[in-house]
């Protein structure tokens, strides 16, 4: 039996945990609102800034990530471009010769999807205004999902990993392309100078948004390292998780699979 002192300790701990949980929820709500508004504001200049600030490398990174999706295994399936923005990934995937399926481009900032409207051009892409934490797709319905430079912005990473996992078919893959921090000291120093000093200035000037391009390096700094992200994918239920660094570790691509069921 617990003594009265122990009960009050338990109560204090429960109070503390409840306060922590509500502070975390409030923090997540603030982040969500900021991110949604910020991308809505910079939407008209987003593509231009992407090309200029990444010196065009972002296109190569998206191609490498798409090559890991394994869409060829179910070329007529339904795929998800999560945090789709201006639909670059959806456009490249649907332009593949053998692709016969469709792509849902989900993003919670409608102006971003609108800015990518020209990329639809009769392609089997369905832009959908939706939150990454509540996808409007049935369980086990997707043949694959990919998120490019989006997941670091989502307020609850683990919940997002679980939500995509729910929507995947057994055997389907989730590919995550995201910025990361280079390990080699010289590359790291150059990257740091560019990311924290050059990029915010050019980004701020061209987009007209004061904080969007200071938010970018900060969000990369706060995003889990490659090995930690891989572990969190496993914790969310993915199997065969692997990752590869791109361009001296400036970006990384992670892949995980939903376990096959053995109904024999
Ligand atoms: C940096 S952009 C990336 C766009 C695109 N995937 C690309 O590769 O250029 C990040 C996108 O994620 C979207 N986003 C962030 N959090 C989201 C969430 N919780 N649900 C849906 N979209 C979200 C933003 O609105 C934004 O369009």
Short mmCIF file of C-alpha atoms and ligand atoms in Angstrom, two decimals:
data_model
loop_
_atom_site.label_atom_id
_atom_site.label_comp_id
_atom_site.label_asym_id
_atom_site.label_seq_id
_atom_site.Cartn_x
_atom_site.Cartn_y
_atom_site.Cartn_z
CA UNK A 1 0.00 0.00 0.00
CA UNK A 2 1.16 3.52 -0.68
CA UNK A 3 1.49 6.00 2.19
CA UNK A 4 -0.17 9.48 1.88
CA UNK A 5 3.20 11.10 1.04
CA UNK A 6 3.61 8.76 -1.90
CA UNK A 7 0.17 9.68 -3.26
CA UNK A 8 1.01 13.38 -3.24
CA UNK A 9 4.32 12.62 -5.02
CA UNK A 10 2.38 10.65 -7.65
CA UNK A 11 -0.12 13.52 -7.96
CA UNK A 12 2.68 16.08 -8.36
CA UNK A 13 4.27 13.93 -11.06
CA UNK A 14 0.93 13.55 -12.83
CA UNK A 15 0.39 17.35 -12.64
CA UNK A 16 3.88 17.98 -13.98
CA UNK A 17 3.35 15.54 -16.88
CA UNK A 18 -0.04 17.07 -17.68
CA UNK A 19 1.53 20.57 -17.74
CA UNK A 20 4.40 19.33 -19.95
CA UNK A 21 1.93 17.68 -22.33
CA UNK A 22 -0.21 20.79 -22.60
CA UNK A 23 2.90 22.99 -23.13
CA UNK A 24 4.06 20.61 -25.88
CA UNK A 25 0.61 20.70 -27.50
CA UNK A 26 0.59 24.52 -27.35
CA UNK A 27 4.12 24.61 -28.86
CA UNK A 28 3.03 22.26 -31.65
CA UNK A 29 -0.03 24.42 -32.40
CA UNK A 30 2.13 27.56 -32.59
CA UNK A 31 4.63 25.84 -34.92
CA UNK A 32 1.83 24.51 -37.13
CA UNK A 33 0.22 27.95 -37.49
CA UNK A 34 3.57 29.65 -38.18
CA UNK A 35 4.62 27.09 -40.82
CA UNK A 36 1.26 27.13 -42.60
CA UNK A 37 1.21 30.91 -42.77
CA UNK A 38 4.87 31.24 -43.74
CA UNK A 39 4.59 28.84 -46.71
CA UNK A 40 1.34 30.49 -47.78
CA UNK A 41 3.17 33.85 -47.79
CA UNK A 42 6.23 32.73 -49.76
CA UNK A 43 4.33 30.46 -52.19
CA UNK A 44 4.58 32.78 -55.25
CA UNK A 45 8.40 32.93 -54.97
CA UNK A 46 9.03 29.41 -53.63
CA UNK A 47 10.13 27.68 -56.85
CA UNK A 48 12.40 30.53 -57.93
CA UNK A 49 14.07 30.66 -54.53
CA UNK A 50 14.51 26.89 -54.45
CA UNK A 51 16.43 26.90 -57.73
CA UNK A 52 18.56 29.91 -56.84
CA UNK A 53 19.38 29.02 -53.24
CA UNK A 54 20.17 25.36 -53.92
CA UNK A 55 22.03 26.19 -57.17
CA UNK A 56 19.73 23.67 -58.87
CA UNK A 57 20.89 20.69 -56.77
CA UNK A 58 17.40 20.26 -55.30
CA UNK A 59 16.23 18.71 -58.59
CA UNK A 60 18.97 16.08 -58.45
CA UNK A 61 18.14 15.31 -54.80
CA UNK A 62 14.44 14.78 -55.62
CA UNK A 63 15.37 12.42 -58.48
CA UNK A 64 17.62 10.36 -56.19
CA UNK A 65 14.84 10.15 -53.58
CA UNK A 66 12.24 9.12 -56.17
CA UNK A 67 14.53 6.35 -57.38
CA UNK A 68 14.18 4.80 -53.89
CA UNK A 69 10.37 4.79 -53.86
CA UNK A 70 10.08 1.50 -55.74
CA UNK A 71 7.02 2.74 -57.69
CA UNK A 72 7.89 0.32 -60.52
CA UNK A 73 6.69 -2.56 -58.30
CA UNK A 74 3.16 -1.16 -58.50
CA UNK A 75 3.23 1.28 -61.42
CA UNK A 76 -0.57 1.63 -61.48
CA UNK A 77 -0.86 2.31 -57.74
CA UNK A 78 -1.73 5.40 -55.72
CA UNK A 79 1.26 7.29 -54.33
CA UNK A 80 1.48 10.15 -51.86
CA UNK A 81 3.61 13.26 -52.31
CA UNK A 82 3.45 14.46 -48.70
CA UNK A 83 3.99 18.16 -47.90
CA UNK A 84 3.85 18.45 -51.67
CA UNK A 85 4.26 22.23 -51.84
CA UNK A 86 4.33 23.26 -55.49
CA UNK A 87 4.11 19.61 -56.63
CA UNK A 88 7.66 19.13 -57.93
CA UNK A 89 7.91 15.52 -56.76
CA UNK A 90 4.45 14.62 -58.09
CA UNK A 91 5.36 16.16 -61.45
CA UNK A 92 8.60 14.20 -61.81
CA UNK A 93 6.99 10.91 -60.73
CA UNK A 94 4.03 11.22 -63.12
CA UNK A 95 6.40 12.11 -65.96
CA UNK A 96 8.08 8.70 -65.74
CA UNK A 97 7.32 6.75 -68.93
CA UNK A 98 6.15 3.55 -67.27
CA UNK A 99 4.11 5.27 -64.56
CA UNK A 100 0.40 4.51 -64.89
CA UNK A 101 -0.84 5.31 -61.39
CA UNK A 102 -1.82 8.56 -59.68
CA UNK A 103 -0.26 10.85 -57.12
CA UNK A 104 -2.01 12.59 -54.25
CA UNK A 105 -0.19 15.84 -53.54
CA UNK A 106 -1.05 16.70 -49.93
CA UNK A 107 -0.16 20.00 -48.30
CA UNK A 108 -1.84 22.16 -45.67
CA UNK A 109 -0.85 25.45 -47.33
CA UNK A 110 -3.28 25.86 -50.21
CA UNK A 111 -1.33 28.74 -51.84
CA UNK A 112 1.63 26.36 -52.30
CA UNK A 113 -0.53 23.85 -54.19
CA UNK A 114 -2.02 26.70 -56.26
CA UNK A 115 1.47 27.97 -57.13
CA UNK A 116 2.19 24.52 -58.60
CA UNK A 117 -1.00 24.43 -60.71
CA UNK A 118 0.89 24.70 -64.00
CA UNK A 119 2.60 21.38 -63.23
CA UNK A 120 -0.72 19.52 -63.31
CA UNK A 121 -1.13 19.88 -67.10
CA UNK A 122 -3.33 16.80 -67.54
CA UNK A 123 -1.14 14.66 -65.32
CA UNK A 124 -2.70 12.17 -62.87
CA UNK A 125 -2.03 14.39 -59.85
CA UNK A 126 -4.68 15.17 -57.24
CA UNK A 127 -3.71 18.18 -55.11
CA UNK A 128 -5.34 17.92 -51.69
CA UNK A 129 -5.32 20.43 -48.85
CA UNK A 130 -4.57 18.18 -45.90
CA UNK A 131 -2.51 17.96 -42.74
CA UNK A 132 0.30 15.40 -42.62
CA UNK A 133 -1.05 14.23 -39.26
CA UNK A 134 -4.56 13.43 -40.57
CA UNK A 135 -4.33 12.16 -44.12
CA UNK A 136 -7.65 11.75 -45.94
CA UNK A 137 -6.78 8.26 -47.22
CA UNK A 138 -7.94 4.84 -46.00
CA UNK A 139 -5.67 2.48 -44.07
CA UNK A 140 -3.35 0.42 -46.27
CA UNK A 141 -4.31 2.22 -49.48
CA UNK A 142 -1.02 3.72 -50.69
CA UNK A 143 1.54 1.97 -52.86
CA UNK A 144 4.22 4.33 -51.61
CA UNK A 145 4.79 7.76 -50.05
CA UNK A 146 7.51 10.36 -50.35
CA UNK A 147 8.16 13.62 -48.54
CA UNK A 148 10.72 16.07 -49.80
CA UNK A 149 11.93 18.87 -47.52
CA UNK A 150 8.63 18.78 -45.67
CA UNK A 151 8.79 16.52 -42.65
CA UNK A 152 11.11 18.79 -40.65
CA UNK A 153 8.28 21.32 -40.66
CA UNK A 154 5.67 18.97 -39.26
CA UNK A 155 4.97 19.71 -35.60
CA UNK A 156 4.93 16.06 -34.47
CA UNK A 157 7.45 13.91 -36.36
CA UNK A 158 6.56 10.60 -34.70
CA UNK A 159 2.83 11.08 -35.23
CA UNK A 160 3.51 11.85 -38.89
CA UNK A 161 5.64 8.72 -39.32
CA UNK A 162 2.82 6.66 -37.80
CA UNK A 163 0.14 8.35 -39.93
CA UNK A 164 1.98 7.58 -43.18
CA UNK A 165 2.62 4.03 -41.96
CA UNK A 166 -1.12 3.59 -41.37
CA UNK A 167 -1.90 4.67 -44.94
CA UNK A 168 0.71 2.42 -46.64
CA UNK A 169 0.05 -1.03 -48.03
CA UNK A 170 2.18 -3.82 -46.61
CA UNK A 171 5.46 -3.83 -48.52
CA UNK A 172 5.10 -0.17 -49.58
CA UNK A 173 7.87 2.32 -48.89
CA UNK A 174 8.12 5.73 -47.27
CA UNK A 175 10.97 7.88 -48.60
CA UNK A 176 12.11 10.94 -46.68
CA UNK A 177 14.33 13.54 -48.33
CA UNK A 178 15.49 16.18 -45.89
CA UNK A 179 18.33 18.56 -45.17
CA UNK A 180 20.97 17.36 -42.79
CA UNK A 181 24.20 18.70 -41.30
CA UNK A 182 27.51 17.71 -42.97
CA UNK A 183 30.02 15.92 -40.73
CA UNK A 184 33.32 16.92 -42.43
CA UNK A 185 34.48 20.07 -40.55
CA UNK A 186 35.47 22.11 -43.65
CA UNK A 187 32.23 21.34 -45.51
CA UNK A 188 30.33 22.00 -42.30
CA UNK A 189 31.94 25.45 -41.92
CA UNK A 190 31.14 26.48 -45.52
CA UNK A 191 27.63 25.11 -45.20
CA UNK A 192 27.11 26.92 -41.91
CA UNK A 193 28.26 30.26 -43.36
CA UNK A 194 25.99 29.84 -46.39
CA UNK A 195 22.96 28.56 -44.50
CA UNK A 196 23.09 31.06 -41.64
CA UNK A 197 24.37 34.19 -43.39
CA UNK A 198 23.95 34.13 -47.19
CA UNK A 199 20.68 32.21 -47.52
CA UNK A 200 18.62 34.27 -45.01
CA UNK A 201 19.66 37.51 -46.75
CA UNK A 202 18.87 36.39 -50.31
CA UNK A 203 15.76 34.49 -49.18
CA UNK A 204 14.47 37.47 -47.20
CA UNK A 205 15.08 39.89 -50.08
CA UNK A 206 13.47 37.79 -52.83
CA UNK A 207 10.56 36.39 -50.81
CA UNK A 208 9.87 39.62 -48.94
CA UNK A 209 9.38 37.45 -45.83
CA UNK A 210 11.45 38.53 -42.86
CA UNK A 211 11.76 35.21 -41.00
CA UNK A 212 11.14 32.41 -43.52
CA UNK A 213 14.79 31.97 -44.41
CA UNK A 214 16.08 32.23 -40.85
CA UNK A 215 13.48 29.63 -39.89
CA UNK A 216 14.98 27.25 -42.51
CA UNK A 217 18.47 26.84 -40.95
CA UNK A 218 16.96 26.74 -37.45
CA UNK A 219 14.52 24.00 -38.43
CA UNK A 220 17.36 21.94 -39.94
CA UNK A 221 19.40 22.38 -36.73
CA UNK A 222 16.48 21.14 -34.64
CA UNK A 223 15.70 18.15 -36.87
CA UNK A 224 17.01 14.74 -35.69
CA UNK A 225 20.33 13.49 -37.07
CA UNK A 226 20.28 10.75 -39.69
CA UNK A 227 20.78 7.83 -37.28
CA UNK A 228 18.16 9.19 -34.88
CA UNK A 229 15.63 9.65 -37.69
CA UNK A 230 16.27 6.06 -38.80
CA UNK A 231 15.65 4.84 -35.23
CA UNK A 232 12.42 6.85 -35.00
CA UNK A 233 11.23 5.35 -38.29
CA UNK A 234 11.83 1.90 -36.83
CA UNK A 235 9.98 2.88 -33.65
CA UNK A 236 7.02 3.96 -35.80
CA UNK A 237 6.88 0.46 -37.32
CA UNK A 238 9.01 0.68 -40.48
CA UNK A 239 11.29 -2.20 -41.41
CA UNK A 240 14.38 -2.37 -43.62
CA UNK A 241 15.16 1.24 -42.74
CA UNK A 242 18.21 2.63 -44.50
CA UNK A 243 19.59 6.04 -45.34
CA UNK A 244 22.16 7.67 -47.58
CA UNK A 245 23.87 11.05 -47.33
CA UNK A 246 23.71 13.30 -50.41
CA UNK A 247 26.17 16.02 -51.52
CA UNK A 248 28.63 15.86 -48.58
CA UNK A 249 25.78 15.28 -46.14
CA UNK A 250 23.90 18.51 -46.91
CA UNK A 251 20.84 16.35 -47.49
CA UNK A 252 19.92 12.75 -46.72
CA UNK A 253 17.42 10.27 -48.03
CA UNK A 254 15.84 7.74 -45.66
CA UNK A 255 13.75 4.77 -46.75
CA UNK A 256 11.56 2.46 -44.68
CA UNK A 257 9.01 -0.17 -45.56
CA UNK A 258 5.74 -1.30 -44.04
CA UNK A 259 6.12 -4.94 -43.09
CA UNK A 260 4.68 -7.53 -45.46
CA UNK A 261 1.95 -9.65 -43.95
CA UNK A 262 2.28 -13.41 -44.27
CA UNK A 263 -1.25 -14.63 -44.94
CA UNK A 264 -0.37 -18.09 -45.99
C1 LIG B 1 9.90 23.27 -47.92
S1 LIG B 1 8.32 22.93 -48.57
C2 LIG B 1 8.61 21.50 -49.55
C3 LIG B 1 7.71 21.42 -50.74
C4 LIG B 1 8.03 20.32 -51.73
N1 LIG B 1 7.85 19.01 -51.16
C5 LIG B 1 9.40 20.46 -52.31
O1 LIG B 1 10.16 19.48 -52.34
O2 LIG B 1 9.75 21.56 -52.76
C6 LIG B 1 7.49 22.27 -47.16
C7 LIG B 1 5.99 22.09 -47.37
O3 LIG B 1 5.48 21.33 -46.27
C8 LIG B 1 4.18 21.79 -45.99
N2 LIG B 1 3.82 21.36 -44.64
C9 LIG B 1 4.47 21.60 -43.49
N3 LIG B 1 3.84 21.04 -42.45
C10 LIG B 1 2.76 20.38 -42.96
C11 LIG B 1 1.73 19.61 -42.39
N4 LIG B 1 1.66 19.37 -41.08
N5 LIG B 1 0.80 19.08 -43.21
C12 LIG B 1 0.84 19.31 -44.54
N6 LIG B 1 1.78 20.07 -45.14
C13 LIG B 1 2.74 20.60 -44.36
C14 LIG B 1 4.29 23.31 -46.16
O4 LIG B 1 3.04 23.92 -46.34
C15 LIG B 1 5.20 23.40 -47.38
O5 LIG B 1 4.48 23.49 -48.58
#
